[in-house]
Short mmCIF file of C-alpha atoms in Angstrom, two decimals:
data_model
loop_
_atom_site.label_atom_id
_atom_site.label_comp_id
_atom_site.label_asym_id
_atom_site.label_seq_id
_atom_site.Cartn_x
_atom_site.Cartn_y
_atom_site.Cartn_z
CA MET A 6 121.08 -31.16 118.75
CA MET A 7 121.14 -27.45 118.67
CA THR A 8 118.48 -27.16 121.45
CA ASN A 9 120.35 -29.43 123.81
CA HIS A 10 123.46 -27.36 123.39
CA GLN A 11 121.52 -24.12 124.16
CA ASP A 12 120.03 -25.66 127.31
CA ASP A 13 123.48 -26.54 128.54
CA VAL A 14 124.68 -22.99 128.00
CA ASP A 15 121.66 -21.57 129.91
CA ARG A 16 122.22 -23.93 132.81
CA GLN A 17 125.86 -23.07 133.01
CA LEU A 18 125.04 -19.33 132.92
CA ALA A 19 122.49 -19.79 135.71
CA ILE A 20 125.08 -21.57 137.85
CA LEU A 21 127.57 -18.79 137.09
CA ARG A 22 124.95 -16.07 137.98
CA ASP A 23 124.17 -17.88 141.27
CA ILE A 24 127.86 -17.98 142.12
CA LEU A 25 128.47 -14.30 141.19
CA LEU A 26 125.34 -12.75 142.73
CA HIS A 27 125.14 -14.86 145.84
CA GLY A 28 126.63 -12.12 148.10
CA ASP A 29 124.42 -9.36 146.68
CA ARG A 30 121.30 -11.46 147.04
CA GLU A 31 122.06 -12.01 150.69
CA LYS A 32 122.52 -8.25 151.19
CA ILE A 33 119.27 -7.45 149.39
CA GLN A 34 117.53 -10.07 151.50
CA LYS A 35 118.86 -8.45 154.67
CA LEU A 36 117.79 -4.95 153.53
CA GLN A 37 114.36 -6.29 152.71
CA GLU A 38 114.10 -7.76 156.20
CA ILE A 39 115.10 -4.40 157.74
CA ILE A 40 112.52 -2.53 155.66
CA ASP A 41 109.83 -5.02 156.49
CA SER A 42 110.55 -4.91 160.24
CA LYS A 43 109.34 -1.68 161.86
CA ASP A 44 111.67 -2.07 164.86
CA GLU A 45 114.72 -2.65 162.74
CA LEU A 46 113.91 0.31 160.46
CA GLU A 47 113.25 2.60 163.44
CA LYS A 48 116.56 1.63 165.08
CA ARG A 49 118.41 2.84 162.00
CA ILE A 50 116.37 5.94 161.05
CA GLN A 51 115.75 7.35 164.53
CA PRO A 52 119.30 8.76 165.11
CA ILE A 53 119.16 10.52 161.72
CA LEU A 54 115.77 12.04 162.55
CA ASP A 55 116.98 13.06 166.02
CA ASP A 56 119.96 14.90 164.51
CA ARG A 57 117.71 16.64 162.01
CA ILE A 58 115.24 17.69 164.72
CA GLU A 59 118.06 19.09 166.88
CA SER A 60 119.41 21.03 163.91
CA ILE A 61 115.94 22.48 163.15
CA LYS A 62 115.54 23.42 166.82
CA ASP A 63 118.87 25.22 166.85
CA ASN A 64 118.33 27.07 163.58
CA PHE A 65 114.58 27.57 163.63
CA PRO A 66 114.53 31.39 163.89
CA THR A 67 117.06 31.73 161.07
CA VAL A 68 115.45 29.22 158.75
CA PHE A 69 111.75 29.74 159.41
CA GLY A 70 111.60 33.07 161.33
CA ASP A 71 110.42 35.21 158.42
CA GLU A 72 107.77 32.74 157.28
CA VAL A 73 106.41 32.36 160.81
CA ASN A 74 106.29 36.13 161.35
CA ARG A 75 104.48 36.63 158.07
CA GLU A 76 101.99 33.93 158.94
CA VAL A 77 101.39 35.27 162.47
CA GLU A 78 100.91 38.81 161.14
CA LYS A 79 98.45 37.53 158.57
CA LYS A 80 96.52 35.59 161.21
CA LEU A 81 96.49 38.56 163.62
CA LEU A 82 95.16 40.89 160.95
CA LEU A 83 92.43 38.45 160.06
CA SER A 84 91.52 37.75 163.67
CA ASN A 85 91.29 41.25 165.20
CA ASP A 86 87.83 40.64 166.52
CA LEU A 87 88.78 37.24 167.90
CA ILE A 88 91.78 38.69 169.77
CA LEU A 89 89.70 41.54 171.18
CA THR A 90 87.05 39.08 172.34
CA ALA A 91 89.73 37.00 174.00
CA ILE A 92 91.60 39.81 175.81
CA SER A 93 88.78 42.26 176.52
CA PRO A 94 87.49 40.48 179.64
CA LEU A 95 91.03 40.32 181.01
CA MET A 96 91.71 44.02 180.29
CA GLY A 97 88.31 44.97 181.64
CA LYS A 98 89.13 43.21 184.92
CA MET A 99 92.50 44.95 185.16
CA ILE A 100 91.01 48.40 184.46
CA ARG A 101 88.17 47.77 186.92
CA LYS A 102 90.68 46.73 189.57
CA TYR A 103 92.84 49.84 188.96
CA ILE A 104 89.91 52.24 189.00
CA GLY A 105 88.58 50.52 192.14
CA GLN A 106 91.93 51.06 193.87
CA GLN A 107 92.09 54.70 192.81
CA ILE A 108 88.52 55.38 193.93
CA GLY A 109 89.31 53.70 197.24
CA GLU A 110 92.33 55.97 197.73
CA LEU A 111 90.30 59.03 196.73
CA LYS A 112 87.55 58.06 199.19
CA ASP A 113 90.11 57.73 201.99
CA LYS A 114 91.53 61.16 201.16
CA ILE A 115 88.08 62.75 201.08
CA ASP A 116 87.22 61.10 204.42
CA ARG A 117 90.41 62.41 205.97
CA GLN A 118 89.80 65.86 204.48
CA VAL A 119 86.17 65.95 205.69
CA LYS A 120 87.32 64.94 209.19
CA HIS A 121 89.88 67.76 209.13
CA THR A 122 87.55 70.33 207.77
CA PHE A 123 84.35 69.72 209.77
CA SER A 124 85.48 72.56 211.78
CA PHE A 125 85.43 76.29 211.71
CA LYS A 126 87.06 76.23 208.25
CA ARG A 127 84.19 74.07 206.90
CA TYR A 128 81.52 76.43 208.25
CA TYR A 129 83.46 79.39 206.90
CA HIS A 130 83.45 77.69 203.48
CA LEU A 131 79.72 76.99 203.66
CA ILE A 132 79.00 80.66 204.30
CA ARG A 133 81.37 81.72 201.45
CA ALA A 134 79.81 79.11 199.16
CA ARG A 135 76.35 80.52 199.76
CA ILE A 136 77.58 84.05 199.03
CA PHE A 137 79.85 83.36 196.02
CA GLY A 138 78.15 80.26 194.63
CA ILE A 139 81.14 77.89 194.95
CA GLN A 140 80.12 74.24 194.64
CA ASP A 141 80.99 71.74 197.42
CA SER A 142 82.59 69.34 194.93
CA GLU A 143 84.89 72.10 193.63
CA TRP A 144 85.91 73.04 197.13
CA PHE A 145 86.60 69.43 198.17
CA LEU A 146 88.66 68.74 195.07
CA SER A 147 90.67 71.91 195.54
CA GLN A 148 91.51 70.76 199.09
CA LEU A 149 93.04 67.46 197.90
CA ASP A 150 96.77 67.62 197.17
CA ASP A 151 96.54 65.45 194.03
CA PHE A 152 93.97 67.76 192.48
CA GLN A 153 95.39 71.10 193.48
CA MET A 154 96.18 73.41 190.60
CA GLU A 155 99.87 73.95 190.09
CA ILE A 156 101.48 76.55 187.83
CA LYS A 157 104.22 74.70 185.96
CA ASP A 158 105.28 77.51 183.63
CA ILE A 159 104.20 81.04 182.97
CA PHE A 160 104.98 83.21 179.96
CA VAL A 161 104.30 86.78 178.92
CA ILE A 162 104.19 87.03 175.14
CA GLN A 163 103.87 90.07 172.90
CA ARG A 164 100.44 89.86 171.38
CA ASN A 165 101.17 90.43 167.69
CA SER A 166 104.77 89.43 167.22
CA GLY A 167 104.75 86.41 169.55
CA LEU A 168 108.09 87.59 170.98
CA LEU A 169 108.75 86.57 174.55
CA LEU A 170 108.59 89.32 177.17
CA GLY A 171 109.39 87.08 180.12
CA SER A 172 108.98 83.58 181.49
CA TYR A 173 109.20 81.49 184.62
CA SER A 174 109.42 77.76 184.18
CA THR A 175 109.62 74.74 186.49
CA SER A 176 109.49 72.14 183.72
CA GLU A 177 111.88 71.41 180.88
CA MET A 178 109.67 72.35 177.97
CA GLY A 179 112.20 73.42 175.35
CA ASP A 180 112.79 76.86 173.92
CA SER A 181 110.37 79.42 175.40
CA GLY A 182 110.88 81.74 172.40
CA ILE A 183 109.65 79.11 169.94
CA PHE A 184 106.81 78.20 172.32
CA GLY A 185 105.75 81.88 172.37
CA GLY A 186 105.87 82.12 168.57
CA MET A 187 103.95 78.92 167.88
CA LEU A 188 101.34 79.61 170.57
CA THR A 189 100.79 83.07 169.08
CA ALA A 190 100.39 81.54 165.60
CA ILE A 191 97.82 79.03 166.91
CA LYS A 192 96.00 81.77 168.83
CA ALA A 193 96.03 84.10 165.82
CA PHE A 194 94.75 81.37 163.50
CA GLY A 195 91.80 80.53 165.77
CA GLU A 196 90.98 84.17 166.35
CA ASP A 197 91.09 84.91 162.60
CA VAL A 198 88.62 82.09 161.96
CA PHE A 199 86.15 83.36 164.57
CA LYS A 200 86.61 87.00 163.55
CA LYS A 201 84.74 86.15 160.35
CA SER A 202 81.66 85.32 162.41
CA ASP A 203 79.39 88.14 163.56
CA GLU A 204 80.27 87.79 167.20
CA GLY A 205 83.14 90.27 167.24
CA ARG A 206 86.64 89.57 168.49
CA GLN A 207 87.11 86.15 170.07
CA GLU A 208 90.03 85.20 172.30
CA LEU A 209 91.50 81.75 172.77
CA GLU A 210 91.40 81.22 176.54
CA MET A 211 92.31 77.61 177.21
CA ILE A 212 94.12 74.77 175.47
CA ASP A 213 93.39 71.46 177.14
CA TYR A 214 95.80 68.50 177.07
CA ASN A 215 95.32 65.34 179.15
CA SER A 216 97.30 66.32 182.19
CA HIS A 217 98.12 69.95 181.41
CA LYS A 218 96.18 73.01 180.37
CA ILE A 219 97.39 76.30 178.92
CA TYR A 220 95.39 79.19 180.29
CA MET A 221 95.70 82.48 178.39
CA GLN A 222 94.75 85.96 179.45
CA SER A 223 94.97 88.67 176.80
CA HIS A 224 95.85 92.30 177.40
CA HIS A 225 96.22 95.12 174.92
CA ASN A 226 99.82 94.53 173.81
CA TYR A 227 100.61 91.15 175.32
CA TYR A 228 99.09 88.04 176.80
CA PHE A 229 99.90 85.68 179.64
CA ALA A 230 100.11 81.93 179.03
CA ALA A 231 100.16 79.76 182.14
CA VAL A 232 100.81 76.02 181.86
CA LEU A 233 98.76 74.42 184.63
CA LYS A 234 98.57 70.96 186.16
CA GLY A 235 95.83 69.54 188.36
CA THR A 236 92.15 70.39 188.64
CA ILE A 237 91.33 73.91 187.52
CA THR A 238 88.14 74.82 189.30
CA ALA A 239 86.26 77.99 188.43
CA SER A 240 87.39 79.61 191.66
CA GLU A 241 91.06 78.67 191.04
CA LYS A 242 90.82 80.13 187.56
CA ASN A 243 89.32 83.35 188.89
CA LYS A 244 92.04 83.56 191.52
CA LEU A 245 94.76 83.16 188.88
CA SER A 246 93.03 85.64 186.59
CA ASP A 247 92.91 88.26 189.37
CA LYS A 248 96.56 87.66 190.17
CA LEU A 249 97.54 88.14 186.52
CA ILE A 250 95.52 91.35 186.24
CA LYS A 251 97.21 92.69 189.37
CA PHE A 252 100.62 91.73 187.94
CA ALA A 253 99.79 93.55 184.70
CA GLU A 254 98.75 96.68 186.58
CA ASN A 255 101.99 96.75 188.55
CA GLU A 256 104.47 95.99 185.75
CA LYS A 257 104.49 98.82 183.23
CA ARG A 258 107.53 97.37 181.44
CA LEU A 259 105.21 94.77 179.94
CA ASN A 260 104.12 97.39 177.43
CA SER A 261 107.60 97.77 175.96
CA MET A 262 107.30 97.41 172.19
CA SER A 263 110.97 96.51 171.70
CA PRO A 264 111.89 94.47 174.75
CA THR A 265 115.60 94.28 175.54
CA SER A 266 117.29 91.43 177.38
CA GLU A 267 117.16 93.58 180.55
CA ASP A 268 113.37 93.94 180.18
CA ILE A 269 112.98 90.18 179.71
CA GLU A 270 115.21 89.43 182.69
CA TYR A 271 113.33 91.90 184.88
CA ILE A 272 109.88 90.56 183.89
CA SER A 273 111.04 86.94 184.31
CA GLY A 274 112.28 87.79 187.82
CA LYS A 275 108.95 89.38 188.71
CA LEU A 276 107.06 86.34 187.39
CA LYS A 277 109.14 84.09 189.64
CA GLU A 278 108.54 86.38 192.60
CA ASN A 279 104.77 86.32 192.10
CA PHE A 280 104.01 82.86 190.76
CA ALA A 281 106.67 80.45 192.09
CA MET B 4 122.66 92.76 174.68
CA ASP B 5 120.08 90.24 173.38
CA ILE B 6 117.49 91.48 170.91
CA SER B 7 114.54 89.54 169.47
CA LYS B 8 112.99 90.24 166.06
CA LYS B 9 110.15 88.59 164.21
CA ILE B 10 110.87 87.81 160.56
CA ILE B 11 108.31 86.42 158.13
CA LEU B 12 109.10 84.26 155.10
CA THR B 13 106.34 84.67 152.58
CA GLY B 14 105.61 84.31 148.86
CA SER B 15 103.73 82.03 146.51
CA PHE B 16 103.63 78.27 147.08
CA GLY B 17 106.57 76.11 146.05
CA VAL B 18 109.07 78.97 145.78
CA GLY B 19 111.38 77.44 148.42
CA LYS B 20 110.54 79.36 151.61
CA THR B 21 110.76 76.25 153.80
CA SER B 22 113.95 75.19 152.02
CA LEU B 23 115.57 78.58 152.74
CA PHE B 24 114.33 78.33 156.35
CA SER B 25 115.77 74.81 156.77
CA ARG B 26 119.00 75.69 154.99
CA PHE B 27 119.57 78.68 157.29
CA ILE B 28 118.50 77.09 160.58
CA TYR B 29 119.55 73.45 160.20
CA SER B 30 121.96 73.63 157.19
CA GLU B 31 119.75 71.05 155.49
CA PHE B 32 118.12 70.69 152.08
CA ASP B 33 115.44 68.18 151.18
CA GLU B 34 114.65 67.46 147.51
CA ARG B 35 111.07 66.46 148.40
CA TYR B 36 108.33 69.07 148.19
CA LEU B 37 106.29 69.05 151.39
CA THR B 38 103.76 71.83 151.47
CA THR B 39 103.70 73.95 154.66
CA ILE B 40 100.47 73.79 156.60
CA GLY B 41 99.68 77.02 158.45
CA VAL B 42 102.94 78.29 159.85
CA LYS B 43 106.12 76.98 161.44
CA VAL B 44 108.10 79.07 163.88
CA ASP B 45 111.76 78.53 164.67
CA LYS B 46 114.66 80.50 166.04
CA LYS B 47 118.25 81.20 165.13
CA VAL B 48 120.61 83.29 167.21
CA VAL B 49 123.18 85.29 165.24
CA ASP B 50 125.81 87.82 166.25
CA VAL B 51 125.08 91.21 164.72
CA LYS B 52 126.88 94.46 165.56
CA ASP B 53 127.97 93.28 169.05
CA HIS B 54 124.45 92.03 169.82
CA LYS B 55 122.98 88.57 170.10
CA LEU B 56 120.02 88.69 167.73
CA ASN B 57 117.25 86.12 168.27
CA MET B 58 115.74 85.80 164.82
CA MET B 59 112.24 84.41 165.32
CA LEU B 60 111.47 83.10 161.84
CA TRP B 61 107.88 82.45 160.76
CA ASP B 62 107.68 80.22 157.71
CA ILE B 63 104.19 80.82 156.35
CA ALA B 64 102.27 78.53 154.00
CA GLY B 65 102.50 79.90 150.45
CA GLU B 66 99.60 81.73 148.85
CA VAL B 67 99.25 83.00 145.28
CA ALA B 68 98.49 86.49 146.61
CA GLN B 69 99.63 88.02 149.90
CA ASP B 70 96.18 89.28 150.85
CA LYS B 71 95.16 85.62 151.20
CA VAL B 72 97.61 85.12 154.09
CA PRO B 73 95.97 85.58 157.53
CA LEU B 74 96.74 89.17 158.45
CA SER B 75 97.53 88.28 162.07
CA TYR B 76 100.64 86.34 160.96
CA PHE B 77 102.18 89.58 159.70
CA LEU B 78 101.30 91.73 162.70
CA GLY B 79 104.28 92.73 164.81
CA ALA B 80 106.78 91.53 162.20
CA ASN B 81 110.02 93.48 162.04
CA GLY B 82 111.09 92.06 158.71
CA VAL B 83 109.59 90.23 155.74
CA ILE B 84 111.48 88.04 153.30
CA TYR B 85 109.39 87.86 150.12
CA VAL B 86 110.51 84.87 148.05
CA PHE B 87 109.79 84.19 144.38
CA ASP B 88 110.90 81.37 142.11
CA LEU B 89 113.26 82.45 139.31
CA THR B 90 111.99 79.56 137.17
CA ARG B 91 108.23 80.28 137.44
CA PRO B 92 106.89 83.66 136.23
CA MET B 93 103.55 83.07 138.00
CA THR B 94 105.42 83.52 141.31
CA TYR B 95 106.56 87.07 140.41
CA ASN B 96 103.86 88.30 138.04
CA ASN B 97 101.98 89.96 140.94
CA ILE B 98 105.07 91.04 142.83
CA LEU B 99 104.25 94.77 142.78
CA THR B 100 100.76 94.27 144.26
CA ASP B 101 102.15 91.89 146.90
CA ILE B 102 104.96 94.23 147.96
CA GLU B 103 102.63 97.25 148.12
CA TYR B 104 100.25 95.22 150.27
CA LEU B 105 103.07 94.19 152.64
CA LYS B 106 104.41 97.74 152.92
CA ASN B 107 100.92 98.96 153.63
CA ILE B 108 100.30 96.55 156.52
CA LEU B 109 103.86 96.85 157.85
CA PRO B 110 104.89 100.45 157.13
CA GLU B 111 107.91 100.20 159.43
CA GLY B 112 108.88 96.66 158.50
CA MET B 113 111.96 95.83 156.44
CA VAL B 114 111.06 93.94 153.24
CA LYS B 115 113.65 91.94 151.30
CA ILE B 116 112.83 90.52 147.89
CA VAL B 117 114.54 87.25 147.06
CA GLY B 118 114.73 85.28 143.82
CA ASN B 119 115.30 81.63 144.75
CA LYS B 120 116.37 78.48 142.81
CA LYS B 121 119.22 80.22 141.02
CA ASP B 122 120.94 76.84 140.61
CA LEU B 123 118.28 75.91 138.03
CA VAL B 124 118.79 78.85 135.65
CA THR B 125 121.58 80.60 133.76
CA PRO B 126 123.05 83.96 134.83
CA GLU B 127 121.51 85.47 131.65
CA HIS B 128 118.06 84.23 132.66
CA ILE B 129 118.48 85.70 136.16
CA GLU B 130 119.58 89.04 134.69
CA ASN B 131 116.60 89.04 132.35
CA VAL B 132 114.10 88.23 135.12
CA ILE B 133 115.31 90.77 137.69
CA SER B 134 115.77 93.59 135.17
CA ASN B 135 112.13 93.20 134.13
CA LEU B 136 110.72 93.19 137.67
CA PRO B 137 108.75 96.29 138.69
CA VAL B 138 110.53 96.21 142.07
CA GLU B 139 114.17 95.81 143.00
CA CYS B 140 115.28 92.25 143.76
CA ASP B 141 117.61 92.37 146.79
CA ILE B 142 119.33 89.03 146.34
CA THR B 143 119.18 85.77 144.39
CA THR B 144 119.67 82.53 146.29
CA SER B 145 119.80 78.77 146.02
CA ALA B 146 118.50 76.85 149.03
CA LYS B 147 119.81 73.72 147.33
CA THR B 148 123.47 74.78 147.12
CA GLY B 149 123.24 77.25 150.02
CA GLU B 150 124.45 80.13 147.84
CA ASN B 151 123.64 83.52 149.41
CA VAL B 152 121.30 82.02 152.04
CA GLU B 153 123.43 83.01 155.03
CA SER B 154 124.05 86.46 153.49
CA LEU B 155 120.31 86.99 153.01
CA PHE B 156 119.44 86.36 156.67
CA LEU B 157 122.49 88.15 158.01
CA SER B 158 121.79 91.25 155.91
CA MET B 159 118.21 91.19 157.23
CA GLY B 160 119.57 90.90 160.77
CA GLU B 161 121.95 93.82 160.26
CA ALA B 162 119.17 95.98 158.84
CA LEU B 163 117.00 95.25 161.89
CA VAL B 164 119.63 96.03 164.52
CA VAL B 165 120.07 99.78 164.57
#
């Protein structure tokens, strides 16, 4: 009796569950169909993904910038050789092309110069070259505008104190007084080092930078420092040296131990007159 | 009229020569200790007795004894500022030998003796140090606070312009 009654209750509950959950079952069924169908699922998910992708695109540098930079740096450091292998041929080509162009231009200039100078001037040079031992290459280079030595600045500096006695400058190279002091300190340091050797007093004569050189000529109480640009051939150097010696012979005020502003002004004027 | 004079800052290492130099020229003070390599030259123009004085200042790397400094740095100097550290006796223990050496190589040069870092010690300590020195200390300074730095260089300038 009891069992029959229980069966009835179960049946009635099942009917009730079917009635109550009918709607939900249909919904679950539909969702299952969407999940199972690739097209249906794509139709619904694609707009969400598109929005997300657009947002990442817009905010990529802010969100991932640091991580990407760190990763790129790491990769670059680890792949130095690889990068060099990849870009070297390209750089080599560019450098070769540039040098080729420059050599071409130089060749044209030399041709023009040779044409101009196969004349009396050329024969005059050949005779001088035989007498004074000037090389053809030196002479040709000195004839080309791009290689001609140019005095950019010239200074007269007291030998021990490094105080400026006069200057003439065409470039903007900062304070000439400080230049004089530092150059004297560098000169003194080098000379002190070599003084310890057995070869007697040594003088610093030239400081060589890429495009500029500082030529120095020492006298008893002072020295000249000329900032030069271009090719300094042996003959150009000798010419400048002679000119400086002549200047020193003519200007007795250079020996002033306590130069006044008038002395400096006078010497600077004379430098301009002779070396501009 | 413009006049130029060469002035050397010398003394043992770490006494504050570069700090005095920077304080006077740039009005700056840096707490870090950066040792001077070789020499640094800079310029300050001051008005002294109706003249414009170009003070060419050579800040020389410190050495425990002055005869270790390359002699050529001193040549032609019109004035020498000898700096010692009021807090470190090793920087003034050889002061007499150093000053005699400087006066010997620069017989006509003006030498000023300066006790630096006065901000780190008491007035009693300063009094005790300078009264026991075998030479007269001209001035005590602090490159950190700037105390007496301007006066030191200006008094040197005045002494050099006759």
